[in-house]
Coordinates of C-alpha atoms in Angstrom, one line a residue:
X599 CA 126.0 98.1 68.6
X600 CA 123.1 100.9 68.6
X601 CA 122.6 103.2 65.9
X602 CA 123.1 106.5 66.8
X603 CA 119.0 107.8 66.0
X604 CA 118.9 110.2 69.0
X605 CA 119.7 113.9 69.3
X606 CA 120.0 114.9 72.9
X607 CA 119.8 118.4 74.7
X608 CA 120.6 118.7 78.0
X609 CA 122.4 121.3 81.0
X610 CA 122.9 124.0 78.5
X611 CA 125.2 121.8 76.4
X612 CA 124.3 120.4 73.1
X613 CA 125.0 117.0 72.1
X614 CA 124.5 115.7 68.6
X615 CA 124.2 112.6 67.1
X616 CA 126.2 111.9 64.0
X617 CA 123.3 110.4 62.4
X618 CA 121.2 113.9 62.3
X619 CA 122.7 117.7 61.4
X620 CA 120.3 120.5 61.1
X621 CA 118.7 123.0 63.2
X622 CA 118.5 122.8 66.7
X623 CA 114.7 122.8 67.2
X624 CA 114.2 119.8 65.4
X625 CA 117.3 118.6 66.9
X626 CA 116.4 118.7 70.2
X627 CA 112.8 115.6 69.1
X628 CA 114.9 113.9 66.9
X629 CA 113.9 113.3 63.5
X630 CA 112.8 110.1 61.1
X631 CA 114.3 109.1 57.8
X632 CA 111.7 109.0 55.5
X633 CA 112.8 107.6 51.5
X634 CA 110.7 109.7 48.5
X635 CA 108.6 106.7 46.6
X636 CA 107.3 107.9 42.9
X637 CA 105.1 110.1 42.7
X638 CA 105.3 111.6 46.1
X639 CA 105.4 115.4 46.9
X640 CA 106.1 117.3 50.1
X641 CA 101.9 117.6 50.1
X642 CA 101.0 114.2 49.7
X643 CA 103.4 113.4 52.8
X644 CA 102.1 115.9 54.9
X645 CA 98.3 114.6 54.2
X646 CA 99.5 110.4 55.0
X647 CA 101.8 111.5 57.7
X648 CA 102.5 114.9 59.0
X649 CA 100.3 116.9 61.5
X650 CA 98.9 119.9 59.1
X651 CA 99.8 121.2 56.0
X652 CA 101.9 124.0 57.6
X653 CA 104.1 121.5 58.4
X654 CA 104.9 120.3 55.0
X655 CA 106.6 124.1 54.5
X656 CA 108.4 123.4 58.0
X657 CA 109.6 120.0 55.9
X658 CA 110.7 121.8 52.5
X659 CA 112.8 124.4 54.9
X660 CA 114.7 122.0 57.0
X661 CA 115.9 119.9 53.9
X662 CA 116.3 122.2 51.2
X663 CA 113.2 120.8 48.9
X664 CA 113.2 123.6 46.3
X665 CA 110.5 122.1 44.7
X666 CA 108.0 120.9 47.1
X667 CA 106.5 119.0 44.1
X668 CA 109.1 117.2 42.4
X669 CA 111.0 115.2 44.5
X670 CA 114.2 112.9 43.9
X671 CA 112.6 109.4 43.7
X672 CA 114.8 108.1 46.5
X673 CA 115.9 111.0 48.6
X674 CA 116.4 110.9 52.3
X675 CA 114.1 113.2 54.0
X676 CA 114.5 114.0 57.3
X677 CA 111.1 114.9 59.6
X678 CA 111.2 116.1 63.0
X679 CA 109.1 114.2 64.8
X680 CA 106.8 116.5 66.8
X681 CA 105.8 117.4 63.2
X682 CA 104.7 113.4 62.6
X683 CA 100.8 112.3 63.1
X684 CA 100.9 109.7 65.5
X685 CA 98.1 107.5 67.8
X686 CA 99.0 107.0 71.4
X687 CA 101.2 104.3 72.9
X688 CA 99.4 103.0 76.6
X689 CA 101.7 103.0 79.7
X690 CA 99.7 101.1 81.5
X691 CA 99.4 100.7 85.6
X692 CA 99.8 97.0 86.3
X693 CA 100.8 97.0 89.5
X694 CA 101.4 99.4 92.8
X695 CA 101.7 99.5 96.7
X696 CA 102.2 102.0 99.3
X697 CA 102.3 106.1 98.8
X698 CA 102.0 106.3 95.2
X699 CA 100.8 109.4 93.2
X700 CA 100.0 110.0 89.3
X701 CA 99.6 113.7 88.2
X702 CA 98.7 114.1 92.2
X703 CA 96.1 111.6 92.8
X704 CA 96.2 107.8 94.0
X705 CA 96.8 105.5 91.3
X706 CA 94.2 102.7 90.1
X707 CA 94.8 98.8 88.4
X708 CA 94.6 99.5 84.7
X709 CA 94.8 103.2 85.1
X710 CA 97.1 105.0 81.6
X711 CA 99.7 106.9 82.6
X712 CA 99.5 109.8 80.2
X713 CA 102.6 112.2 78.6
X714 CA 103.6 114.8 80.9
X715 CA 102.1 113.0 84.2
X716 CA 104.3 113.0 87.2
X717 CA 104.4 109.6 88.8
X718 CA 105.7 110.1 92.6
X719 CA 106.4 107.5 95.1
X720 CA 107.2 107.5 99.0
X721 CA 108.5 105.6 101.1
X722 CA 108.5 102.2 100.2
X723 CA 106.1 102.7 97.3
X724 CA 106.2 101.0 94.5
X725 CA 104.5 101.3 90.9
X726 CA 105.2 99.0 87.5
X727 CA 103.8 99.7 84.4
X728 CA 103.5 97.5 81.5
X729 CA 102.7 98.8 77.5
X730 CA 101.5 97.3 74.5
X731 CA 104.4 97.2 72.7
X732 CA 106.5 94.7 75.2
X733 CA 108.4 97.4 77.5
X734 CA 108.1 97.6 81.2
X735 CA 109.1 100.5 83.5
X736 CA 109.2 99.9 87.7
X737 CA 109.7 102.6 90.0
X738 CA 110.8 101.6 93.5
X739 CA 110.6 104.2 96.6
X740 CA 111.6 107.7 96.7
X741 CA 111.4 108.4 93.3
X742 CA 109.9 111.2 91.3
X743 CA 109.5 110.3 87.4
X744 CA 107.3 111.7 83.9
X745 CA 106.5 110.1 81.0
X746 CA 107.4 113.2 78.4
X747 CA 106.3 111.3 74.6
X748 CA 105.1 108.0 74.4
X749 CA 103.4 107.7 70.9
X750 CA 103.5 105.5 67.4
X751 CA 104.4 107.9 64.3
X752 CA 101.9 106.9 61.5
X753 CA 105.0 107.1 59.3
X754 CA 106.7 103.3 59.4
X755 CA 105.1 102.3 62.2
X756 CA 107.2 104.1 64.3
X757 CA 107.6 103.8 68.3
X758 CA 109.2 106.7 70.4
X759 CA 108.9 106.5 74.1
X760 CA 110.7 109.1 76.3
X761 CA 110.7 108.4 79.9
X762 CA 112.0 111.2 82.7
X763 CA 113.5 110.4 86.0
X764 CA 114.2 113.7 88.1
X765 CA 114.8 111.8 91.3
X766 CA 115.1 107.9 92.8
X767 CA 115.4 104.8 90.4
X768 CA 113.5 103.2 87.8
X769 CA 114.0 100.1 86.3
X770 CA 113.1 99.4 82.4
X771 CA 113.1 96.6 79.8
X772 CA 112.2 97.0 76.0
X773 CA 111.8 94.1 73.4
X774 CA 114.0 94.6 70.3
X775 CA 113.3 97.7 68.2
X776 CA 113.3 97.8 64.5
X777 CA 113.8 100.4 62.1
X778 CA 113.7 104.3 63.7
X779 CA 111.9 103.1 67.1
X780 CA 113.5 104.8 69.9
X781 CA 112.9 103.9 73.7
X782 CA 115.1 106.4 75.9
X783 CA 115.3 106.9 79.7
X784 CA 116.8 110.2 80.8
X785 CA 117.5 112.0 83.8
X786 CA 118.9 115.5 84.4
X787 CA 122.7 114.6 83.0
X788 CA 122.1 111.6 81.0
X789 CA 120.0 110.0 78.1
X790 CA 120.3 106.1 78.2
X791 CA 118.8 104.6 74.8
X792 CA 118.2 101.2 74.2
X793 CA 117.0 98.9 71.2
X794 CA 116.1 95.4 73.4
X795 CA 117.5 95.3 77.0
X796 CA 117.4 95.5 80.7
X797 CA 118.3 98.3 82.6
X798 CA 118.2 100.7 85.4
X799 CA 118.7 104.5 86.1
X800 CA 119.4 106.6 89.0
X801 CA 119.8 110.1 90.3
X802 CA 120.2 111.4 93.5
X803 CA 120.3 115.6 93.2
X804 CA 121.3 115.4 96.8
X805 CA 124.2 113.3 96.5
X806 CA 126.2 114.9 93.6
X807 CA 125.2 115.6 90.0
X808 CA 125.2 112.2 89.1
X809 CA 123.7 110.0 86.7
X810 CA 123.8 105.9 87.1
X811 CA 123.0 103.4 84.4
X812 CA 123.0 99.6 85.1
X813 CA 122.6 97.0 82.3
X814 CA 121.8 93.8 83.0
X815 CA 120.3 92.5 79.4
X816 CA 121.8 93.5 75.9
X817 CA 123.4 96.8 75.8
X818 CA 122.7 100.6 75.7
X819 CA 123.9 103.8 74.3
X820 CA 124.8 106.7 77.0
X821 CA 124.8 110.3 75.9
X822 CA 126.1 113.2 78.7
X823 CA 127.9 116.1 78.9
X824 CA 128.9 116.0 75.2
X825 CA 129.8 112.3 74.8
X826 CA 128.2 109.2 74.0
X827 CA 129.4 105.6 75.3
X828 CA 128.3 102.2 74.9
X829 CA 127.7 99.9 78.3
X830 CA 127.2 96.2 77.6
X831 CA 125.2 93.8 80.0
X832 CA 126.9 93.2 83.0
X833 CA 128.7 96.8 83.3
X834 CA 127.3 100.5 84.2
X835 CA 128.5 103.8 83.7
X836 CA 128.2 107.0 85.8
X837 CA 127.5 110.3 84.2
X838 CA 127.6 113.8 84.6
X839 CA 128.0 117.2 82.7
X840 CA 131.5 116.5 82.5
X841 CA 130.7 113.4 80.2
X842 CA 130.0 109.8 80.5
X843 CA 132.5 107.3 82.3
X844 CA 134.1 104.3 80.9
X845 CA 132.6 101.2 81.7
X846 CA 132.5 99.5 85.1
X847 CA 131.7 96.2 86.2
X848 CA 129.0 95.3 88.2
X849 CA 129.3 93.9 91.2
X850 CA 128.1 89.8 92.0
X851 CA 125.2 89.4 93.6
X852 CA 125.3 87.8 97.4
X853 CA 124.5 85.0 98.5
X854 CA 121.8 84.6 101.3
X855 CA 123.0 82.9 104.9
X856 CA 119.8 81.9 106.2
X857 CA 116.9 83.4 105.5
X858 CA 114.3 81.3 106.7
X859 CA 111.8 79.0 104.7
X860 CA 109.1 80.2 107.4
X861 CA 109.6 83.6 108.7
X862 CA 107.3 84.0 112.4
X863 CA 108.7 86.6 114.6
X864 CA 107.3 89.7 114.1
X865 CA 110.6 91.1 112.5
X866 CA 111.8 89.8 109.2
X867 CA 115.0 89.1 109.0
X868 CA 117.9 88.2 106.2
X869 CA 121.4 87.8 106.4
X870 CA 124.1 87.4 103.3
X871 CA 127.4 87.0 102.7
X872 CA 129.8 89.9 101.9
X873 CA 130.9 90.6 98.4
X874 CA 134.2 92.6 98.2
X875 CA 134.1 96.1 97.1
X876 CA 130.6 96.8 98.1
X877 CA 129.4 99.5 100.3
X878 CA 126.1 98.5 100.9
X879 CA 123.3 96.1 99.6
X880 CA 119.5 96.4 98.3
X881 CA 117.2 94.2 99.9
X882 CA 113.9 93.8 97.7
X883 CA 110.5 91.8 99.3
X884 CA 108.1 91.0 96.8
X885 CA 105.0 89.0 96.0
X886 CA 106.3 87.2 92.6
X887 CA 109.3 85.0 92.0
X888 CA 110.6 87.8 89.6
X889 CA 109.9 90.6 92.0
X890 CA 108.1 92.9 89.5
X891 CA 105.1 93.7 92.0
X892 CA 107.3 95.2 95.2
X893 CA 106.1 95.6 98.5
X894 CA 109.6 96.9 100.3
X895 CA 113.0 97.6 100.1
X896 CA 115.3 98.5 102.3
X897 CA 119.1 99.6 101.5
X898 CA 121.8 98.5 104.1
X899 CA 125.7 99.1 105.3
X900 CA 126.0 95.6 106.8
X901 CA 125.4 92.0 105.5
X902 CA 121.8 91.8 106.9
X903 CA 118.4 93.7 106.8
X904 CA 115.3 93.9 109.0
X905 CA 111.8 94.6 107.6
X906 CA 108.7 95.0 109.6
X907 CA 105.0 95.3 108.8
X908 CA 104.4 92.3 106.6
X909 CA 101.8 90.5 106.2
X910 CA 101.7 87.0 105.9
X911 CA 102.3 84.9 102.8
X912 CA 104.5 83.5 100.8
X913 CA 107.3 86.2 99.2
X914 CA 110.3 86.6 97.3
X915 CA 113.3 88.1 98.7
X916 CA 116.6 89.1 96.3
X917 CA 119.2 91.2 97.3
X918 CA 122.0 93.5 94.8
X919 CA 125.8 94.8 96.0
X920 CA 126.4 98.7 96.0
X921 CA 129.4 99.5 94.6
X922 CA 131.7 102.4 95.9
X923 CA 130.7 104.5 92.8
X924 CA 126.9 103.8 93.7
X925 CA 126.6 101.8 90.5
X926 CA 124.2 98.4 92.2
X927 CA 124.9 95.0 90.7
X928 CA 122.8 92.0 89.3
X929 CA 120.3 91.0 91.6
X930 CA 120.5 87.4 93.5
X931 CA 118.2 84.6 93.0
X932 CA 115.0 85.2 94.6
X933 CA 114.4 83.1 97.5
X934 CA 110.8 81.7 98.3
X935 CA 109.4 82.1 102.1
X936 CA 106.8 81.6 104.4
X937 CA 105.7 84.6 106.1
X938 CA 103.3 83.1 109.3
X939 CA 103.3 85.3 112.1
X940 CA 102.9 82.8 114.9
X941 CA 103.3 83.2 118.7
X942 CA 101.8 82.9 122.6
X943 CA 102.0 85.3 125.3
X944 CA 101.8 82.7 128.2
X945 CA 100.7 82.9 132.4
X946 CA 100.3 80.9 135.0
X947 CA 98.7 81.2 138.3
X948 CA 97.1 79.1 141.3
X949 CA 93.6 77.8 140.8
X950 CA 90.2 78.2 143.0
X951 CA 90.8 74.8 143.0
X952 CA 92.7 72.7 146.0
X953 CA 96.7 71.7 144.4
X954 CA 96.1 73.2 141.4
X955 CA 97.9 75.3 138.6
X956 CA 96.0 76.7 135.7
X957 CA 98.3 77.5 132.8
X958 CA 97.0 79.7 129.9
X959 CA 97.8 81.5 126.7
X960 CA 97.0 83.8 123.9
X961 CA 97.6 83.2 121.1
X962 CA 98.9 86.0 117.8
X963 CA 98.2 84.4 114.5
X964 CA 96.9 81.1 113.5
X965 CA 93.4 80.7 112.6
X966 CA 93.4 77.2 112.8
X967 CA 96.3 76.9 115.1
X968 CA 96.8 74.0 117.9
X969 CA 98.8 73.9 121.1
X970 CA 101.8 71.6 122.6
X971 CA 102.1 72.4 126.3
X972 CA 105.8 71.2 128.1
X973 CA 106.8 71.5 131.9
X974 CA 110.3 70.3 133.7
X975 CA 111.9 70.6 136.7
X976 CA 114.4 73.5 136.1
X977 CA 117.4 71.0 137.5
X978 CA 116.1 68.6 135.4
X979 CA 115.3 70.0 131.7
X980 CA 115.7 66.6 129.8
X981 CA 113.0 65.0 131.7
X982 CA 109.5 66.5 131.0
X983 CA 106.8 65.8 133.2
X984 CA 103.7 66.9 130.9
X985 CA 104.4 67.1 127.0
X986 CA 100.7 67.7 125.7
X987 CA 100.7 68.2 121.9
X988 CA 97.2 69.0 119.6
X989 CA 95.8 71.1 122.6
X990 CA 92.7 72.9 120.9
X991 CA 92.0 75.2 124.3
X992 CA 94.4 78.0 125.3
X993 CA 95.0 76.4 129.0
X994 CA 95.2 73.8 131.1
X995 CA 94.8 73.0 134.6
X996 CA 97.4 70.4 136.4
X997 CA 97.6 69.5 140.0
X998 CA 100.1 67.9 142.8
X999 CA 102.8 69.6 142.0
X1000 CA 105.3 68.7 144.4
X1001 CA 107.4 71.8 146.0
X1002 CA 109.9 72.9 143.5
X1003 CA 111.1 75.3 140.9
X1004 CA 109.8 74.1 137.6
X1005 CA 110.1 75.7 133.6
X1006 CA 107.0 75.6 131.1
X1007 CA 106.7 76.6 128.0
X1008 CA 103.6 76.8 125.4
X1009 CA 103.9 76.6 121.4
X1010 CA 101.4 77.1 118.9
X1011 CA 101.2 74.9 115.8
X1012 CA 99.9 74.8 112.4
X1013 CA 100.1 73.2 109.2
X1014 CA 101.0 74.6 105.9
X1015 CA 100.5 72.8 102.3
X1016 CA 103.9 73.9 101.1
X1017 CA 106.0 74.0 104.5
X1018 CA 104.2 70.9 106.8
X1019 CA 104.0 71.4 110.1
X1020 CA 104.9 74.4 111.2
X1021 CA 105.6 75.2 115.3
X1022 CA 106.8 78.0 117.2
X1023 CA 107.8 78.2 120.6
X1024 CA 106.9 80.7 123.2
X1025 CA 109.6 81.7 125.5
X1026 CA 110.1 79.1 129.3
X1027 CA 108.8 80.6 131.8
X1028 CA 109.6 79.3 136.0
X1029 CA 107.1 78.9 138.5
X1030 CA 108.0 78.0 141.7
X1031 CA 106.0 75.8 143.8
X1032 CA 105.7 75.7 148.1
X1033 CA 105.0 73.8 150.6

């Protein structure tokens, strides 16, 4: 179960955290328990761990001190955080592709996302940031995000990271915390904490005043609207200024049909099986088996998806159910493939040459490609009269050809360490001979 740490202000409504009372500007950062040890006064805190001395009066005020030199060995104290000296906690650019922007400008490798920058991605764009302290935060497409506090309070040690989504997804995971650290994602209804999970969060301003949070690792605490609610792994809640939902189950993941172990044509394309109660799916395409550097996505009504523009390689595909409520499930397996764009746009004519043909090709694709060349008689398909394999020129010349409608087709070949031999077919063509 998470501790209740957080104090939460949001839509005009103020929700507050049994664990904290007091005035609402401190209310609205939080604040840290910190126990008097002998010999302490309000002054000595304030020079180890507040931000000036004006703060240790802000201190004696919010608690009552009478005495800002005698304390209670013992007593709680309780500082607002923005009053706490701290050192920076590094959000750091790991990986991105497509329109991405930070504070405006292109992102680099390595680059520190700073508090207060606005992180902004387009169509299929994608951005993952990885921190010091364990956590990681993705943002897929169409999503608008700002990283409002990430810092370490010199008092305890103290993490507190604060991370904004306005619009789109984002998808976080946080080791476990210990003591007062706080790691909280928020949007404009909702404040998700965690202390050692996996989650998502969405909003869509377009489509309703909705929040969504999806747990897929340990559990999280959901404040909205006046309520807080717990959602364990497996389950997600939606939220709103009305409050926080119960519970729901995610959906299962599906189950890919055929997806290919090499992928040629110039369109990608995956199929899966329905899962009941879904309304769409989320297809994800990505370099790494656990899809944390992105490179598309594509969200469908129908059990299949078609993605265009890829280079080749080898990638991961996974795909996640859509429930009515918009809450998305746990994401399949992801499935290993060979993207080799392979193909031969073929013609035949009649040769200078007395009773001759000359066949030729280009090929798309395939460096180090080879050819296989095949003719029939279109009456006659099971019997071929030329099957040339490990052609290294893109034709080939035959003669006496008897009168007669015939079918030929070209392929192009190539072999791949992982997959063998790999071999596409161009499409049959006719010719038809005379007399």
């Amino acid at each position: 179960m998470l501790k209740q740490f957080k104090t939460i202000v949001f839509g005009g409504l103020l929700a507050l955290s049994p664990f904290f009372a007091g005035q609402a500007a401190a209310q609205s950062q939080g604040t840290v328990i910190y126990t008097v040890q002998r010999n302490d006064t309000l002054y000595g805190i304030a020079d180890r761990y507040l931000v000036s001395s004006e703060s240790a009066r802000q201190v004696q005020r919010f608690n009552r001190v009478r005495n800002p030199r005698h304390l209670s060995i013992n007593r709680r104290l309780r500082i607002p955080r923005n009053l706490l000296r701290h050192e920076p906690v590094q959000l750091i650019v790991s990986s991105f592709s497509g329109p991405v922007t930070i504070g405006g400008e292109a992102p680099a490798t390595d680059m520190i996302l700073n508090e207060n920058d606005i992180v902004m991605t387009g169509p299929n764009g994608f951005i993952r940031f990885s921190s010091g302290f364990g956590g990681r935060i993705t943002l897929p497409s169409n999503t608008t995000a700002q990283l409002i506090r990430a810092r370490r309070y010199i008092l305890g040690n103290t993490l507190d990271v604060d991370f904004s989504v306005t619009r789109g997804r984002a998808t976080a995971s946080s080791p476990t915390l210990e003591g007062q650290d706080r790691v909280r994602m928020r949007t404009p209804v909702a404040v998700t904490a965690v202390r050692g999970t996996e989650f998502r969060v969405a909003y869509d301003p377009e489509n309703g005043d909705n929040s969504l949070t999806e747990v897929t690792e340990g559990a999280v605490q959901v404040a909205a609207g006046g309520q807080e609610r717990a959602a364990p792994a497996g389950f997600g809640v939606s939220s709103s200024a009305a409050g926080v939902s119960e519970p729901e189950a995610l959906l299962p993941s599906p189950q890919f049909l055929d997806r290919g172990a090499v992928q040629t044509d110039e369109l990608l394309n995956f199929s899966f099986e329905p899962v009941v109660g879904a309304k769409g799916y989320r297809v994800q395409l990505g370099r790494d088996a656990g899809l944390l550097d992105i490179v598309s996505e594509q969200v469908v009504n129908t059990e299949a998806a078609t993605m265009q523009s890829i280079e080749n390689g080898r990638y991961y595909v996974r795909v996640r159910s859509i429930s009515e409520s918009g809450l998305e499930g746990g994401n399949s397996d992801s499935d290993s493939f060979l993207r080799k764009q392979l193909g031969v746009v073929a013609l035949a004519g009649a040769s200078p040459d007395y009773d001759s043909f000359n066949f030729s090709w280009t090929p798309s694709g395939g460096e180090s490609a080879t050819f296989a060349f095949q003719i029939w008689l279109q009456d006659t398909p099971e019997t071929l009269l030329v099957d040339e394999v490990g052609l290294t020129a893109t034709k080939i010349a035959l003669t006496n050809l008897s009168a007669g409608k015939y079918e030929w087709r070209v392929a192009v070949t190539e072999t791949d360490p992982e997959e063998g031999l790999i071999k596409v077919w161009g499409e049959a063509q006719t010719l038809t001979v005379s007399q």
